[in-house]
């Protein structure tokens, strides 16, 4: 029942961040490309459906076919409720 926000912010280069959130069973629960400022990715106010393990994939737009590069900062915060 926790509500979280996950952000991937490019810190240099021309990186176009992409975030994906998966359950332990490999079910994709959320995806974002450009909801953050600029080209940054943000999965905002996501309600975790149950206790367990979840996976965040931090990558670039178009995955291995993408042409952008750079460093990034990844953050996960629990939203107050």
Tab-separated table of N, CA, C and O in Angstrom:
chain	number	residue	atom	x	y	z
A	1	UNK	N	0.783	-1.209	0.000
A	1	UNK	CA	0.000	0.000	0.000
A	1	UNK	C	0.824	1.271	0.000
A	1	UNK	O	0.265	2.357	-0.061
A	2	UNK	N	2.166	1.160	0.098
A	2	UNK	CA	2.996	2.365	0.044
A	2	UNK	C	2.855	3.031	-1.318
A	2	UNK	O	2.645	2.374	-2.339
A	3	UNK	N	2.996	4.338	-1.318
A	3	UNK	CA	2.980	5.114	-2.556
A	3	UNK	C	4.382	5.668	-2.748
A	3	UNK	O	4.944	6.279	-1.835
A	4	UNK	N	4.963	5.432	-3.931
A	4	UNK	CA	6.343	5.830	-4.188
A	4	UNK	C	6.445	6.650	-5.469
A	4	UNK	O	5.596	6.551	-6.354
A	5	UNK	N	7.512	7.433	-5.525
A	5	UNK	CA	7.884	8.140	-6.747
A	5	UNK	C	9.310	7.742	-7.080
A	5	UNK	O	10.191	7.752	-6.211
A	6	UNK	N	9.520	7.355	-8.338
A	6	UNK	CA	10.833	6.931	-8.817
A	6	UNK	C	11.249	7.916	-9.895
A	6	UNK	O	10.472	8.204	-10.812
A	7	UNK	N	12.463	8.454	-9.773
A	7	UNK	CA	12.943	9.423	-10.748
A	7	UNK	C	14.317	9.035	-11.269
A	7	UNK	O	15.168	8.588	-10.502
A	8	UNK	N	14.510	9.223	-12.564
A	8	UNK	CA	15.800	9.028	-13.218
A	8	UNK	C	16.134	10.337	-13.912
A	8	UNK	O	15.451	10.750	-14.844
A	9	UNK	N	17.193	10.994	-13.429
A	9	UNK	CA	17.568	12.314	-13.913
A	9	UNK	C	18.934	12.257	-14.570
A	9	UNK	O	19.904	11.836	-13.928
A	10	UNK	N	19.024	12.656	-15.829
A	10	UNK	CA	20.305	12.717	-16.526
A	10	UNK	C	21.171	13.789	-15.881
A	10	UNK	O	20.696	14.888	-15.598
A	11	UNK	N	22.444	13.462	-15.619
A	11	UNK	CA	23.345	14.423	-14.990
A	11	UNK	C	24.409	14.939	-15.943
A	11	UNK	O	25.077	15.922	-15.630
A	12	UNK	N	24.600	14.268	-17.071
A	12	UNK	CA	25.486	14.789	-18.119
A	12	UNK	C	25.216	14.037	-19.416
A	12	UNK	O	24.451	13.075	-19.447
A	13	UNK	N	25.826	14.486	-20.479
A	13	UNK	CA	25.609	13.867	-21.782
A	13	UNK	C	24.241	14.230	-22.339
A	13	UNK	O	23.601	15.181	-21.886
A	14	UNK	N	23.788	13.427	-23.289
A	14	UNK	CA	22.488	13.676	-23.921
A	14	UNK	C	21.487	12.565	-23.605
A	14	UNK	O	20.542	12.343	-24.346
A	15	UNK	N	21.713	11.868	-22.494
A	15	UNK	CA	20.882	10.732	-22.106
A	15	UNK	C	19.402	11.086	-22.076
A	15	UNK	O	19.010	12.108	-21.524
A	16	UNK	N	18.573	10.221	-22.678
A	16	UNK	CA	17.107	10.333	-22.618
A	16	UNK	C	16.624	9.172	-21.756
A	16	UNK	O	16.429	8.057	-22.249
A	17	UNK	N	16.449	9.383	-20.437
A	17	UNK	CA	16.137	8.304	-19.506
A	17	UNK	C	14.786	7.626	-19.755
A	17	UNK	O	13.833	8.250	-20.228
A	18	UNK	N	14.747	6.354	-19.412
A	18	UNK	CA	13.536	5.547	-19.468
A	18	UNK	C	13.507	4.678	-18.214
A	18	UNK	O	14.486	4.004	-17.897
A	19	UNK	N	12.387	4.695	-17.506
A	19	UNK	CA	12.200	3.888	-16.299
A	19	UNK	C	11.107	2.853	-16.519
A	19	UNK	O	10.075	3.157	-17.135
A	20	UNK	N	11.324	1.656	-15.987
A	20	UNK	CA	10.310	0.614	-15.988
A	20	UNK	C	10.255	0.012	-14.593
A	20	UNK	O	11.281	-0.134	-13.937
A	21	UNK	N	9.062	-0.349	-14.151
A	21	UNK	CA	8.866	-0.983	-12.852
A	21	UNK	C	8.187	-2.322	-13.070
A	21	UNK	O	7.158	-2.395	-13.755
A	22	UNK	N	8.788	-3.385	-12.510
A	22	UNK	CA	8.284	-4.746	-12.668
A	22	UNK	C	8.050	-5.392	-11.316
A	22	UNK	O	8.767	-5.116	-10.347
A	23	UNK	N	7.093	-6.305	-11.275
A	23	UNK	CA	6.898	-7.149	-10.096
A	23	UNK	C	7.933	-8.271	-10.120
A	23	UNK	O	8.613	-8.480	-11.139
A	24	UNK	N	8.028	-9.011	-9.035
A	24	UNK	CA	8.946	-10.155	-8.979
A	24	UNK	C	8.578	-11.226	-9.991
A	24	UNK	O	9.410	-12.035	-10.389
A	25	UNK	N	7.330	-11.215	-10.447
A	25	UNK	CA	6.851	-12.188	-11.436
A	25	UNK	C	7.066	-11.695	-12.872
A	25	UNK	O	6.516	-12.251	-13.819
A	26	UNK	N	7.851	-10.632	-13.036
A	26	UNK	CA	8.175	-10.045	-14.347
A	26	UNK	C	6.987	-9.411	-15.046
A	26	UNK	O	6.945	-9.323	-16.269
A	27	UNK	N	6.012	-8.944	-14.277
A	27	UNK	CA	4.879	-8.213	-14.833
A	27	UNK	C	5.228	-6.726	-14.803
A	27	UNK	O	5.574	-6.192	-13.746
A	28	UNK	N	5.144	-6.070	-15.970
A	28	UNK	CA	5.423	-4.642	-16.013
A	28	UNK	C	4.270	-3.881	-15.379
A	28	UNK	O	3.118	-4.024	-15.785
A	29	UNK	N	4.590	-3.055	-14.369
A	29	UNK	CA	3.578	-2.309	-13.631
A	29	UNK	C	3.514	-0.848	-14.049
A	29	UNK	O	2.468	-0.217	-13.934
A	30	UNK	N	4.641	-0.292	-14.490
A	30	UNK	CA	4.679	1.119	-14.885
A	30	UNK	C	5.872	1.351	-15.798
A	30	UNK	O	6.854	0.601	-15.762
A	31	UNK	N	5.761	2.410	-16.594
A	31	UNK	CA	6.841	2.812	-17.494
A	31	UNK	C	6.738	4.320	-17.692
A	31	UNK	O	5.638	4.872	-17.739
A	32	UNK	N	7.885	4.984	-17.795
A	32	UNK	CA	7.857	6.412	-18.097
A	32	UNK	C	9.113	6.822	-18.839
A	32	UNK	O	10.200	6.329	-18.565
A	33	UNK	N	8.918	7.760	-19.768
A	33	UNK	CA	10.011	8.291	-20.568
A	33	UNK	C	10.262	9.767	-20.259
A	33	UNK	O	11.383	10.155	-20.018
A	34	UNK	N	9.250	10.590	-20.259
A	34	UNK	CA	9.462	12.037	-20.198
A	34	UNK	C	8.592	12.793	-19.200
A	34	UNK	O	8.350	13.984	-19.382
A	35	UNK	N	8.118	12.167	-18.133
A	35	UNK	CA	7.258	12.888	-17.187
A	35	UNK	C	8.015	13.812	-16.251
A	35	UNK	O	7.417	14.685	-15.630
A	36	UNK	N	9.324	13.616	-16.135
A	36	UNK	CA	10.127	14.517	-15.310
A	36	UNK	C	10.484	15.759	-16.098
A	36	UNK	O	10.157	15.879	-17.278
A	37	UNK	N	11.183	16.709	-15.472
A	37	UNK	CA	11.607	17.911	-16.183
A	37	UNK	C	12.525	17.556	-17.365
A	37	UNK	O	13.329	16.634	-17.269
A	38	UNK	N	12.392	18.272	-18.465
A	38	UNK	CA	13.209	17.990	-19.638
A	38	UNK	C	12.885	16.618	-20.190
A	38	UNK	O	11.729	16.238	-20.310
A	39	UNK	N	13.907	15.838	-20.476
A	39	UNK	CA	13.724	14.476	-20.988
A	39	UNK	C	13.760	13.438	-19.868
A	39	UNK	O	13.832	12.249	-20.131
A	40	UNK	N	13.744	13.860	-18.620
A	40	UNK	CA	13.904	12.934	-17.502
A	40	UNK	C	12.658	12.091	-17.259
A	40	UNK	O	11.548	12.492	-17.583
A	41	UNK	N	12.875	10.898	-16.707
A	41	UNK	CA	11.792	9.939	-16.460
A	41	UNK	C	11.326	10.028	-15.014
A	41	UNK	O	12.131	10.202	-14.096
A	42	UNK	N	10.007	9.870	-14.836
A	42	UNK	CA	9.443	9.943	-13.485
A	42	UNK	C	8.180	9.094	-13.413
A	42	UNK	O	7.224	9.311	-14.153
A	43	UNK	N	8.179	8.124	-12.522
A	43	UNK	CA	6.978	7.360	-12.208
A	43	UNK	C	6.483	7.944	-10.894
A	43	UNK	O	7.082	7.721	-9.840
A	44	UNK	N	5.424	8.732	-10.969
A	44	UNK	CA	4.974	9.511	-9.815
A	44	UNK	C	3.784	8.862	-9.117
A	44	UNK	O	2.885	8.333	-9.769
A	45	UNK	N	3.818	8.911	-7.790
A	45	UNK	CA	2.704	8.487	-6.937
A	45	UNK	C	2.167	7.109	-7.323
A	45	UNK	O	0.972	6.909	-7.461
A	46	UNK	N	3.085	6.153	-7.457
A	46	UNK	CA	2.694	4.784	-7.792
A	46	UNK	C	2.362	4.036	-6.505
A	46	UNK	O	3.169	3.985	-5.574
A	47	UNK	N	1.192	3.438	-6.453
A	47	UNK	CA	0.754	2.681	-5.285
A	47	UNK	C	1.213	1.230	-5.411
A	47	UNK	O	0.781	0.509	-6.308
A	48	UNK	N	2.100	0.812	-4.513
A	48	UNK	CA	2.609	-0.562	-4.518
A	48	UNK	C	1.450	-1.486	-4.142
A	48	UNK	O	0.847	-1.335	-3.083
A	49	UNK	N	1.140	-2.471	-4.999
A	49	UNK	CA	-0.056	-3.275	-4.778
A	49	UNK	C	0.016	-4.274	-3.613
A	49	UNK	O	-1.011	-4.612	-3.031
A	50	UNK	N	1.228	-4.749	-3.273
A	50	UNK	CA	1.338	-5.760	-2.220
A	50	UNK	C	2.775	-5.811	-1.715
A	50	UNK	O	3.699	-5.340	-2.390
A	51	UNK	N	2.966	-6.394	-0.532
A	51	UNK	CA	4.318	-6.621	-0.035
A	51	UNK	C	5.052	-7.514	-1.024
A	51	UNK	O	4.445	-8.381	-1.654
A	52	UNK	N	6.355	-7.316	-1.143
A	52	UNK	CA	7.131	-8.183	-2.017
A	52	UNK	C	8.316	-7.469	-2.619
A	52	UNK	O	8.688	-6.371	-2.221
A	53	UNK	N	8.893	-8.110	-3.611
A	53	UNK	CA	10.060	-7.598	-4.318
A	53	UNK	C	9.620	-6.969	-5.632
A	53	UNK	O	8.787	-7.532	-6.342
A	54	UNK	N	10.199	-5.817	-5.926
A	54	UNK	CA	9.927	-5.108	-7.169
A	54	UNK	C	11.257	-4.719	-7.803
A	54	UNK	O	12.250	-4.547	-7.097
A	55	UNK	N	11.271	-4.587	-9.112
A	55	UNK	CA	12.494	-4.256	-9.838
A	55	UNK	C	12.299	-2.982	-10.645
A	55	UNK	O	11.293	-2.827	-11.334
A	56	UNK	N	13.295	-2.096	-10.557
A	56	UNK	CA	13.314	-0.886	-11.359
A	56	UNK	C	14.380	-1.066	-12.428
A	56	UNK	O	15.528	-1.398	-12.116
A	57	UNK	N	14.000	-0.874	-13.668
A	57	UNK	CA	14.944	-0.900	-14.783
A	57	UNK	C	15.194	0.549	-15.179
A	57	UNK	O	14.260	1.273	-15.527
A	58	UNK	N	16.442	0.977	-15.101
A	58	UNK	CA	16.846	2.321	-15.501
A	58	UNK	C	17.656	2.179	-16.780
A	58	UNK	O	18.734	1.582	-16.775
A	59	UNK	N	17.138	2.715	-17.877
A	59	UNK	CA	17.791	2.549	-19.170
A	59	UNK	C	17.596	3.820	-19.995
A	59	UNK	O	17.298	4.879	-19.446
A	60	UNK	N	17.785	3.722	-21.283
A	60	UNK	CA	17.588	4.875	-22.154
A	60	UNK	C	16.462	4.598	-23.135
A	60	UNK	O	16.154	3.443	-23.443
A	61	UNK	N	15.853	5.666	-23.614
A	61	UNK	CA	14.788	5.561	-24.602
A	61	UNK	C	15.277	4.746	-25.793
A	61	UNK	O	16.395	4.934	-26.256
A	62	UNK	N	14.484	3.813	-26.249
A	62	UNK	CA	14.771	2.879	-27.340
A	62	UNK	C	15.758	1.775	-26.942
A	62	UNK	O	16.294	1.086	-27.789
A	63	UNK	N	16.016	1.629	-25.639
A	63	UNK	CA	16.863	0.539	-25.120
A	63	UNK	C	18.189	0.459	-25.859
A	63	UNK	O	18.847	1.471	-26.042
A	64	UNK	N	18.605	-0.734	-26.309
A	64	UNK	CA	19.907	-0.901	-26.959
A	64	UNK	C	19.988	-0.194	-28.306
A	64	UNK	O	21.071	0.083	-28.803
A	65	UNK	N	18.867	0.123	-28.920
A	65	UNK	CA	18.882	0.836	-30.199
A	65	UNK	C	18.993	2.343	-30.012
A	65	UNK	O	19.168	3.074	-30.978
A	66	UNK	N	18.877	2.815	-28.779
A	66	UNK	CA	18.969	4.249	-28.504
A	66	UNK	C	20.370	4.766	-28.739
A	66	UNK	O	21.360	4.038	-28.626
A	67	UNK	N	20.456	6.034	-29.043
A	67	UNK	CA	21.749	6.656	-29.351
A	67	UNK	C	22.233	7.605	-28.265
A	67	UNK	O	23.320	8.156	-28.371
A	68	UNK	N	21.419	7.832	-27.216
A	68	UNK	CA	21.815	8.785	-26.179
A	68	UNK	C	22.726	8.124	-25.158
A	68	UNK	O	22.669	6.919	-24.937
A	69	UNK	N	23.568	8.963	-24.522
A	69	UNK	CA	24.523	8.476	-23.525
A	69	UNK	C	24.671	9.503	-22.413
A	69	UNK	O	24.445	10.680	-22.626
A	70	UNK	N	25.105	9.030	-21.249
A	70	UNK	CA	25.394	9.939	-20.148
A	70	UNK	C	25.158	9.293	-18.797
A	70	UNK	O	24.649	8.182	-18.698
A	71	UNK	N	25.528	10.014	-17.779
A	71	UNK	CA	25.339	9.571	-16.400
A	71	UNK	C	23.958	9.994	-15.917
A	71	UNK	O	23.324	10.861	-16.510
A	72	UNK	N	23.527	9.370	-14.814
A	72	UNK	CA	22.209	9.698	-14.278
A	72	UNK	C	22.174	9.494	-12.776
A	72	UNK	O	23.030	8.824	-12.201
A	73	UNK	N	21.159	10.071	-12.160
A	73	UNK	CA	20.868	9.865	-10.749
A	73	UNK	C	19.520	9.182	-10.665
A	73	UNK	O	18.562	9.577	-11.348
A	74	UNK	N	19.427	8.159	-9.827
A	74	UNK	CA	18.197	7.401	-9.643
A	74	UNK	C	17.736	7.586	-8.201
A	74	UNK	O	18.531	7.452	-7.272
A	75	UNK	N	16.456	7.911	-8.027
A	75	UNK	CA	15.938	8.071	-6.667
A	75	UNK	C	14.565	7.426	-6.545
A	75	UNK	O	13.794	7.375	-7.500
A	76	UNK	N	14.306	6.926	-5.345
A	76	UNK	CA	13.000	6.369	-4.998
A	76	UNK	C	12.615	6.977	-3.664
A	76	UNK	O	13.384	6.900	-2.699
A	77	UNK	N	11.467	7.610	-3.621
A	77	UNK	CA	10.997	8.199	-2.383
A	77	UNK	C	9.616	7.670	-2.047
A	77	UNK	O	8.805	7.418	-2.952
A	78	UNK	N	9.365	7.464	-0.775
A	78	UNK	CA	8.041	7.087	-0.322
A	78	UNK	C	7.251	8.358	-0.070
A	78	UNK	O	7.682	9.216	0.697
A	79	UNK	N	6.142	8.473	-0.757
A	79	UNK	CA	5.315	9.667	-0.625
A	79	UNK	C	4.562	9.622	0.693
A	79	UNK	O	4.107	8.563	1.129
A	80	UNK	N	4.431	10.773	1.323
A	80	UNK	CA	3.684	10.819	2.570
A	80	UNK	C	2.190	10.739	2.278
A	80	UNK	O	1.719	11.193	1.252
A	81	UNK	N	1.469	10.111	3.166
A	81	UNK	CA	0.069	9.925	2.885
A	81	UNK	C	-0.792	10.040	4.022
A	81	UNK	O	-1.023	10.320	4.999
